CSV table of C-alpha atoms (C1' of nucleotides) in Angstrom, one decimal:
chain,number,residue,atom,x,y,z
A,1,UNK,CA,12.1,-7.6,21.9
A,2,UNK,CA,15.4,-9.1,22.1
A,3,UNK,CA,18.2,-6.8,22.7
A,4,UNK,CA,19.7,-7.7,19.4
A,5,UNK,CA,17.1,-5.5,17.8
A,6,UNK,CA,16.2,-3.4,20.6
A,7,UNK,CA,19.6,-1.9,20.8
A,8,UNK,CA,20.3,-2.3,17.1
A,9,UNK,CA,20.1,1.4,16.4
A,10,UNK,CA,21.7,2.3,19.7
A,11,UNK,CA,25.3,2.6,18.6
A,12,UNK,CA,24.6,1.8,14.9
A,13,UNK,CA,23.0,4.9,14.1
A,14,UNK,CA,25.9,6.9,14.5
A,15,UNK,CA,27.8,5.2,12.1
A,16,UNK,CA,24.9,4.8,9.8
A,17,UNK,CA,24.6,8.6,9.7
A,18,UNK,CA,28.1,9.3,9.4
A,19,UNK,CA,28.5,7.0,6.5
A,20,UNK,CA,25.7,8.7,4.6
A,21,UNK,CA,26.9,12.1,5.6
A,22,UNK,CA,23.6,12.8,7.5
A,23,UNK,CA,23.2,15.0,10.5
A,24,UNK,CA,22.5,12.8,13.7
A,25,UNK,CA,19.7,14.5,14.9
A,26,UNK,CA,17.7,13.7,18.1
A,27,UNK,CA,14.4,12.9,16.2
A,28,UNK,CA,16.4,10.5,14.2
A,29,UNK,CA,17.8,8.6,17.0
A,30,UNK,CA,14.1,8.0,18.9
A,31,UNK,CA,12.4,7.2,15.7
A,32,UNK,CA,14.7,4.4,14.7
A,33,UNK,CA,14.8,3.3,18.2
A,34,UNK,CA,11.0,3.2,18.4
A,35,UNK,CA,10.9,1.1,15.2
A,36,UNK,CA,13.5,-1.1,16.2
A,37,UNK,CA,11.6,-1.8,19.7
A,38,UNK,CA,8.3,-2.4,17.9
A,39,UNK,CA,7.7,-6.3,17.8
A,40,UNK,CA,5.1,-5.7,14.6
A,41,UNK,CA,5.2,-3.8,11.6
A,42,UNK,CA,4.0,-0.3,12.5
A,43,UNK,CA,2.5,2.5,10.8
A,44,UNK,CA,3.6,5.9,10.8
A,45,UNK,CA,1.1,6.9,13.2
A,46,UNK,CA,1.9,4.2,15.5
A,47,UNK,CA,5.7,5.0,15.8
A,48,UNK,CA,4.7,8.7,16.0
A,49,UNK,CA,2.6,7.8,19.1
A,50,UNK,CA,5.4,5.9,20.6
A,51,UNK,CA,8.0,8.8,20.0
A,52,UNK,CA,5.6,11.3,21.4
A,53,UNK,CA,6.1,9.7,24.8
A,54,UNK,CA,9.7,10.7,24.9
A,55,UNK,CA,9.6,13.7,22.5
A,56,UNK,CA,6.0,15.3,22.9
A,57,UNK,CA,6.7,17.9,20.4
A,58,UNK,CA,8.2,15.9,17.3
A,59,UNK,CA,6.0,16.3,14.2
A,60,UNK,CA,4.2,13.6,12.4
A,61,UNK,CA,5.7,15.1,9.0
A,62,UNK,CA,9.4,14.5,10.5
A,63,UNK,CA,8.5,11.0,11.3
A,64,UNK,CA,7.3,10.4,7.8
A,65,UNK,CA,10.5,12.1,6.6
A,66,UNK,CA,12.9,10.2,8.6
A,67,UNK,CA,11.4,6.9,7.7
A,68,UNK,CA,11.6,7.6,4.2
A,69,UNK,CA,15.2,8.7,4.4
A,70,UNK,CA,16.2,5.6,5.9
A,71,UNK,CA,14.0,3.3,3.6
A,72,UNK,CA,16.1,4.7,0.7
A,73,UNK,CA,19.2,4.0,2.5
A,74,UNK,CA,18.2,0.4,3.1
A,75,UNK,CA,18.6,1.0,6.7
A,76,UNK,CA,15.0,0.1,7.4
A,77,UNK,CA,12.2,-1.5,5.2
A,78,UNK,CA,8.7,-0.7,4.0
A,79,UNK,CA,6.7,-3.7,4.6
A,80,UNK,CA,4.3,-5.1,1.8
A,81,UNK,CA,1.1,-5.1,3.2
A,82,UNK,CA,-2.1,-4.9,1.4
A,83,UNK,CA,-3.7,-2.2,3.5
A,84,UNK,CA,-3.5,1.3,2.5
A,85,UNK,CA,-1.3,2.6,5.4
A,86,UNK,CA,2.6,2.4,5.0
A,87,UNK,CA,4.1,-0.1,7.7
A,88,UNK,CA,7.8,-0.3,8.2
A,89,UNK,CA,10.2,-2.9,9.9
A,90,UNK,CA,13.8,-2.4,11.1
A,91,UNK,CA,14.7,-6.0,10.3
A,92,UNK,CA,16.5,-6.0,7.1
A,93,UNK,CA,18.0,-9.4,7.4
A,94,UNK,CA,16.2,-12.1,5.4
A,95,UNK,CA,12.8,-13.3,7.1
A,96,UNK,CA,9.6,-13.8,5.7
A,97,UNK,CA,5.9,-12.9,6.5
A,98,UNK,CA,2.6,-14.5,7.6
A,99,UNK,CA,-0.5,-12.3,6.5
A,100,UNK,CA,-3.9,-12.9,7.5
A,101,UNK,CA,-6.2,-12.2,4.9
A,102,UNK,CA,-9.2,-11.6,7.1
A,103,UNK,CA,-7.9,-9.1,9.7
A,104,UNK,CA,-4.5,-7.8,8.0
A,105,UNK,CA,-2.3,-9.1,10.8
A,106,UNK,CA,1.2,-9.6,10.0
A,107,UNK,CA,3.9,-11.7,11.7
A,108,UNK,CA,7.5,-12.5,11.1
A,109,UNK,CA,8.4,-16.1,10.0
A,110,UNK,CA,12.0,-17.3,10.6
A,111,UNK,CA,12.9,-20.5,8.7
A,112,UNK,CA,16.6,-21.4,7.7
A,113,UNK,CA,15.4,-23.7,4.9
A,114,UNK,CA,13.3,-20.8,3.4
A,115,UNK,CA,16.3,-18.6,3.5
A,116,UNK,CA,18.4,-20.7,1.2
A,117,UNK,CA,16.3,-20.5,-2.1
A,118,UNK,CA,18.1,-20.4,-5.2
A,119,UNK,CA,17.6,-16.9,-6.6
A,120,UNK,CA,16.1,-16.9,-10.3
A,121,UNK,CA,18.8,-16.2,-12.9
A,122,UNK,CA,19.6,-13.5,-15.5
A,123,UNK,CA,16.9,-14.4,-17.6
A,124,UNK,CA,14.6,-12.5,-15.5
A,125,UNK,CA,16.2,-9.2,-16.6
A,126,UNK,CA,16.5,-8.4,-12.9
A,127,UNK,CA,19.6,-8.2,-10.8
A,128,UNK,CA,18.1,-9.4,-7.5
A,129,UNK,CA,19.3,-8.7,-4.1
A,130,UNK,CA,17.0,-10.5,-1.8
A,131,UNK,CA,13.6,-12.0,-1.6
A,132,UNK,CA,11.0,-12.7,1.1
A,133,UNK,CA,8.2,-15.2,1.2
A,134,UNK,CA,4.6,-13.9,2.1
A,135,UNK,CA,2.5,-16.9,3.5
A,136,UNK,CA,-1.3,-16.0,3.2
A,137,UNK,CA,-4.1,-17.5,5.2
A,138,UNK,CA,-6.1,-17.1,8.4
A,139,UNK,CA,-4.6,-16.2,11.9
A,140,UNK,CA,-5.5,-18.0,14.7
A,141,UNK,CA,-8.0,-15.7,16.0
A,142,UNK,CA,-9.8,-15.4,12.5
A,143,UNK,CA,-9.9,-19.2,12.3
A,144,UNK,CA,-11.6,-19.8,15.4
A,145,UNK,CA,-13.4,-16.4,16.7
A,146,UNK,CA,-14.2,-18.1,19.9
A,147,UNK,CA,-13.5,-15.2,21.9
A,148,UNK,CA,-16.5,-13.1,21.6
A,149,UNK,CA,-14.5,-10.0,22.0
A,150,UNK,CA,-13.6,-10.1,18.1
A,151,UNK,CA,-10.9,-8.5,16.1
A,152,UNK,CA,-10.8,-4.8,15.6
A,153,UNK,CA,-10.0,-4.3,12.2
A,154,UNK,CA,-12.7,-5.5,9.8
A,155,UNK,CA,-12.3,-7.3,6.8
A,156,UNK,CA,-11.1,-5.0,4.3
A,157,UNK,CA,-10.7,-6.9,1.0
A,158,UNK,CA,-7.1,-7.7,1.7
A,159,UNK,CA,-5.6,-9.1,-1.3
A,160,UNK,CA,-1.9,-10.0,-0.8
B,1,UNK,CA,-2.8,-11.2,-24.4
B,2,UNK,CA,-2.7,-14.9,-24.2
B,3,UNK,CA,-6.5,-16.5,-24.4
B,4,UNK,CA,-6.0,-18.6,-21.5
B,5,UNK,CA,-6.0,-15.2,-19.2
B,6,UNK,CA,-7.9,-12.9,-21.6
B,7,UNK,CA,-10.9,-15.0,-21.7
B,8,UNK,CA,-10.6,-16.2,-18.2
B,9,UNK,CA,-13.7,-14.4,-17.2
B,10,UNK,CA,-15.4,-14.5,-20.3
B,11,UNK,CA,-17.5,-17.5,-19.6
B,12,UNK,CA,-16.5,-17.9,-15.9
B,13,UNK,CA,-17.9,-14.5,-14.5
B,14,UNK,CA,-21.6,-16.1,-15.0
B,15,UNK,CA,-20.6,-18.8,-12.7
B,16,UNK,CA,-18.8,-16.8,-10.3
B,17,UNK,CA,-21.6,-14.3,-9.9
B,18,UNK,CA,-24.1,-16.9,-9.8
B,19,UNK,CA,-22.2,-18.8,-6.9
B,20,UNK,CA,-22.0,-15.8,-4.9
B,21,UNK,CA,-25.5,-14.7,-5.5
B,22,UNK,CA,-24.5,-11.5,-7.3
B,23,UNK,CA,-26.2,-9.8,-10.2
B,24,UNK,CA,-24.2,-9.8,-13.2
B,25,UNK,CA,-23.9,-6.5,-14.4
B,26,UNK,CA,-22.1,-5.2,-17.6
B,27,UNK,CA,-19.9,-3.2,-15.4
B,28,UNK,CA,-18.6,-6.3,-13.5
B,29,UNK,CA,-18.2,-8.0,-16.9
B,30,UNK,CA,-16.1,-5.3,-18.6
B,31,UNK,CA,-13.9,-4.5,-15.4
B,32,UNK,CA,-12.9,-8.2,-14.8
B,33,UNK,CA,-12.2,-8.6,-18.3
B,34,UNK,CA,-10.2,-5.4,-18.5
B,35,UNK,CA,-8.2,-6.6,-15.7
B,36,UNK,CA,-7.6,-10.4,-17.1
B,37,UNK,CA,-6.3,-8.6,-20.3
B,38,UNK,CA,-3.8,-6.2,-18.6
B,39,UNK,CA,-0.4,-8.1,-18.7
B,40,UNK,CA,0.8,-6.2,-15.8
B,41,UNK,CA,-0.5,-5.1,-12.3
B,42,UNK,CA,-2.7,-2.2,-13.0
B,43,UNK,CA,-3.9,0.5,-10.6
B,44,UNK,CA,-7.5,1.4,-10.3
B,45,UNK,CA,-7.1,4.4,-12.5
B,46,UNK,CA,-5.3,2.2,-15.4
B,47,UNK,CA,-8.2,-0.4,-15.4
B,48,UNK,CA,-10.9,2.6,-15.4
B,49,UNK,CA,-9.2,4.2,-18.5
B,50,UNK,CA,-9.3,0.9,-20.2
B,51,UNK,CA,-12.8,0.3,-19.5
B,52,UNK,CA,-13.9,3.8,-20.4
B,53,UNK,CA,-13.2,2.8,-23.9
B,54,UNK,CA,-15.7,0.6,-24.1
B,55,UNK,CA,-18.2,2.0,-21.6
B,56,UNK,CA,-17.4,5.7,-21.2
B,57,UNK,CA,-19.7,6.5,-18.5
B,58,UNK,CA,-18.8,4.1,-16.1
B,59,UNK,CA,-17.8,5.7,-12.6
B,60,UNK,CA,-14.5,5.5,-11.1
B,61,UNK,CA,-16.2,4.8,-7.7
B,62,UNK,CA,-17.8,1.5,-9.5
B,63,UNK,CA,-14.4,0.4,-10.5
B,64,UNK,CA,-13.4,0.7,-6.9
B,65,UNK,CA,-16.2,-1.3,-5.8
B,66,UNK,CA,-15.9,-4.0,-8.1
B,67,UNK,CA,-12.3,-4.5,-7.5
B,68,UNK,CA,-13.1,-4.6,-3.8
B,69,UNK,CA,-15.9,-6.8,-4.2
B,70,UNK,CA,-14.1,-9.7,-6.2
B,71,UNK,CA,-11.1,-9.4,-4.1
B,72,UNK,CA,-13.0,-10.1,-1.1
B,73,UNK,CA,-14.3,-13.2,-2.8
B,74,UNK,CA,-10.8,-14.2,-3.8
B,75,UNK,CA,-11.5,-14.0,-7.5
B,76,UNK,CA,-8.8,-11.5,-8.0
B,77,UNK,CA,-6.0,-10.2,-5.9
B,78,UNK,CA,-4.8,-7.0,-4.6
B,79,UNK,CA,-0.9,-7.2,-5.1
B,80,UNK,CA,1.5,-6.2,-2.7
B,81,UNK,CA,3.3,-3.2,-3.9
B,82,UNK,CA,5.3,-0.8,-1.9
B,83,UNK,CA,3.8,2.2,-3.7
B,84,UNK,CA,0.9,4.3,-2.3
B,85,UNK,CA,-1.8,3.3,-5.1
B,86,UNK,CA,-3.6,0.0,-5.1
B,87,UNK,CA,-2.6,-2.7,-7.7
B,88,UNK,CA,-4.6,-5.8,-8.9
B,89,UNK,CA,-4.0,-8.8,-10.8
B,90,UNK,CA,-6.5,-11.6,-12.4
B,91,UNK,CA,-3.9,-14.4,-11.6
B,92,UNK,CA,-4.8,-16.1,-8.4
B,93,UNK,CA,-2.9,-19.5,-9.3
B,94,UNK,CA,0.6,-19.5,-7.3
B,95,UNK,CA,3.2,-17.5,-8.6
B,96,UNK,CA,5.8,-15.0,-7.7
B,97,UNK,CA,6.8,-11.3,-8.2
B,98,UNK,CA,10.0,-9.4,-9.1
B,99,UNK,CA,10.1,-6.0,-7.8
B,100,UNK,CA,12.3,-3.3,-8.9
B,101,UNK,CA,13.5,-1.3,-5.8
B,102,UNK,CA,14.5,1.7,-7.8
B,103,UNK,CA,11.4,2.5,-10.2
B,104,UNK,CA,8.9,0.1,-8.7
B,105,UNK,CA,8.3,-2.0,-11.9
B,106,UNK,CA,6.8,-5.4,-10.9
B,107,UNK,CA,6.6,-8.5,-13.0
B,108,UNK,CA,5.4,-11.9,-12.7
B,109,UNK,CA,7.6,-14.9,-12.3
B,110,UNK,CA,6.9,-18.5,-12.9
B,111,UNK,CA,9.1,-21.1,-11.6
B,112,UNK,CA,7.7,-24.7,-11.0
B,113,UNK,CA,10.5,-25.5,-8.2
B,114,UNK,CA,9.5,-22.3,-6.3
B,115,UNK,CA,5.9,-23.5,-6.5
B,116,UNK,CA,6.6,-26.6,-4.3
B,117,UNK,CA,7.8,-25.2,-1.2
B,118,UNK,CA,6.5,-26.9,2.1
B,119,UNK,CA,4.1,-24.6,4.1
B,120,UNK,CA,5.2,-23.8,7.5
B,121,UNK,CA,3.3,-26.0,10.2
B,122,UNK,CA,0.9,-25.2,12.8
B,123,UNK,CA,3.6,-23.8,15.1
B,124,UNK,CA,2.9,-20.4,13.4
B,125,UNK,CA,-0.7,-20.3,14.5
B,126,UNK,CA,-1.8,-19.6,11.1
B,127,UNK,CA,-4.0,-21.5,8.5
B,128,UNK,CA,-2.0,-21.1,5.4
B,129,UNK,CA,-3.5,-21.3,2.1
B,130,UNK,CA,-0.9,-20.0,-0.1
B,131,UNK,CA,2.3,-18.1,-0.4
B,132,UNK,CA,4.2,-16.0,-3.0
B,133,UNK,CA,7.7,-14.8,-3.1
B,134,UNK,CA,8.8,-11.4,-3.6
B,135,UNK,CA,12.3,-11.1,-5.5
B,136,UNK,CA,13.8,-7.5,-4.9
B,137,UNK,CA,16.4,-5.9,-6.9
B,138,UNK,CA,16.7,-3.5,-9.8
B,139,UNK,CA,15.1,-4.2,-13.3
B,140,UNK,CA,17.5,-4.2,-16.5
B,141,UNK,CA,16.6,-0.5,-17.1
B,142,UNK,CA,17.5,0.6,-13.4
B,143,UNK,CA,20.7,-1.7,-13.9
B,144,UNK,CA,21.9,-0.1,-16.9
B,145,UNK,CA,20.1,3.4,-17.7
B,146,UNK,CA,21.8,3.2,-21.1
B,147,UNK,CA,18.9,4.7,-22.9
B,148,UNK,CA,19.0,8.6,-21.8
B,149,UNK,CA,15.4,8.7,-21.9
B,150,UNK,CA,15.2,7.7,-18.3
B,151,UNK,CA,12.2,5.7,-16.6
B,152,UNK,CA,9.3,7.9,-15.5
B,153,UNK,CA,8.8,6.9,-12.0
B,154,UNK,CA,11.4,8.3,-9.8
B,155,UNK,CA,12.8,6.6,-6.9
B,156,UNK,CA,10.3,6.6,-4.2
B,157,UNK,CA,11.6,5.0,-1.2
B,158,UNK,CA,10.7,1.7,-2.3
B,159,UNK,CA,10.7,-1.0,0.5
B,160,UNK,CA,9.1,-3.8,0.0
C,1,DC,C1',28.8,30.2,9.9
C,2,DT,C1',26.2,27.1,6.3
C,3,DG,C1',23.2,23.6,5.0
C,4,DC,C1',20.4,20.2,6.2
C,5,DC,C1',16.4,19.2,9.2
C,6,DT,C1',12.4,20.3,11.6
C,7,DG,C1',7.7,22.0,12.4
C,8,DC,C1',3.6,23.9,10.8
C,9,DA,C1',0.0,24.4,7.8
C,10,DA,C1',-1.8,23.9,3.4
C,11,DA,C1',-2.1,21.2,-0.7
C,12,DC,C1',-2.7,16.7,-2.8
C,13,DG,C1',-4.3,12.5,-4.1
C,14,DA,C1',-6.2,7.7,-3.5
C,15,DT,C1',-10.1,5.9,-1.6
C,16,DT,C1',-14.7,5.9,0.8
C,17,DT,C1',-19.3,7.3,1.8
C,18,DG,C1',-24.3,9.2,1.6
C,19,DC,C1',-28.0,9.6,-1.2
C,20,DA,C1',-31.2,9.2,-5.4
C,21,DC,C1',-31.9,6.7,-9.2
C,22,DC,C1',-31.3,2.4,-12.5
C,23,DA,C1',-31.1,-2.7,-13.5
C,24,DG,C1',-30.7,-7.7,-13.0
C,25,DC,C1',-33.6,-11.3,-11.4
D,1,DG,C1',-41.6,-5.0,-7.8
D,2,DC,C1',-37.8,-5.6,-4.8
D,3,DT,C1',-32.9,-5.8,-3.9
D,4,DG,C1',-28.6,-4.4,-4.8
D,5,DG,C1',-25.5,-1.9,-8.0
D,6,DT,C1',-24.2,2.4,-9.9
D,7,DG,C1',-23.0,7.5,-10.7
D,8,DC,C1',-22.2,11.7,-8.6
D,9,DA,C1',-20.5,14.7,-5.3
D,10,DA,C1',-18.5,15.3,-1.1
D,11,DA,C1',-16.0,13.9,2.7
D,12,DT,C1',-12.1,11.3,4.4
D,13,DC,C1',-7.5,10.1,5.6
D,14,DG,C1',-2.7,9.2,4.5
D,15,DT,C1',1.0,11.6,2.5
D,16,DT,C1',3.6,15.3,0.4
D,17,DT,C1',5.0,20.0,0.0
D,18,DG,C1',6.3,25.3,0.8
D,19,DC,C1',8.2,27.9,3.8
D,20,DA,C1',10.6,30.1,8.2
D,21,DG,C1',13.4,29.2,11.9
D,22,DG,C1',16.8,26.1,14.5
D,23,DC,C1',20.4,22.7,15.1
D,24,DA,C1',24.5,19.7,13.9
D,25,DG,C1',28.9,20.0,11.7
DNA sequence: CTGCCTGCAAACGATTTGCACCAGC
DNA sequence: GCTGGTGCAAATCGTTTGCAGGCAG
């Protein structure tokens, strides 16, 4: 967790809330903090578990609502994952994803060349803001399941 | 419905099932046929509705199971859509997607140049098979909601 | 103060599962 | 005939909602 991301919301969250006329609650602070510290693409429940260590009485509903609020404001993002549970990420700068079709593992991929693609033109009918590339395949552990202690998540018809 | 896709599974499905030692049932035939005819990225229920016109007694559960089976065999794909319901597509050849962050509409994008990106190397730890690009923005109707009859789907914290 | 936010519990909706029967091979 | 597929209904599980009290501004 580079301090760049870990502290991203530390000072910024006050500005974010002020700009959007949102009350800055302690729940909002810890939820965004927990998301930015997580290196992966956590589910709502994973964030909830993290946050409960600091704030044991926070409700799961509140976590849902906070993530939804900030997603709509484009402060965080819901990641595109073929599983059935929602996953979030705090990075909104351009980057790409590696997805394992076998176990569902998803990792970030940074590649400056891939960040410079020309956007499709107006003929699409869309006003495009951004893009990201999803690379699909098998992660190292699913390619060579040498370690007998196999992955937790079974193969759940992941499609991409 | 271009005959290229509309008939994709017409003859091929027998081969597909034989290759995977799957019994070729009438349900499998009509579900794959319905998916390949749909121009968009239908949900399970949309496919179910289509199929019921031909086969009124087919169960929704069966549609779920057939789609899951063929997704695992890589015959069809589950598309990455930020909504909460699963969506499928019959196209497994490389192509890209346009996603509207406001209403969730998703369209295919074909662009030969975008199909030729260099895959990331081994340093990722993934054995990559394919990729697709998701372009995010606003569709024409969400950019200029001139028609007073606005879109059906509300803005549901779509994140991408 | 006042309005938005939170917590709780119930509602909701998509997906999955157990089981008995049926169809493809 | 045997094996796996299907249909039904119930169970599951992630997510949303209604409402009463609490906190930020």
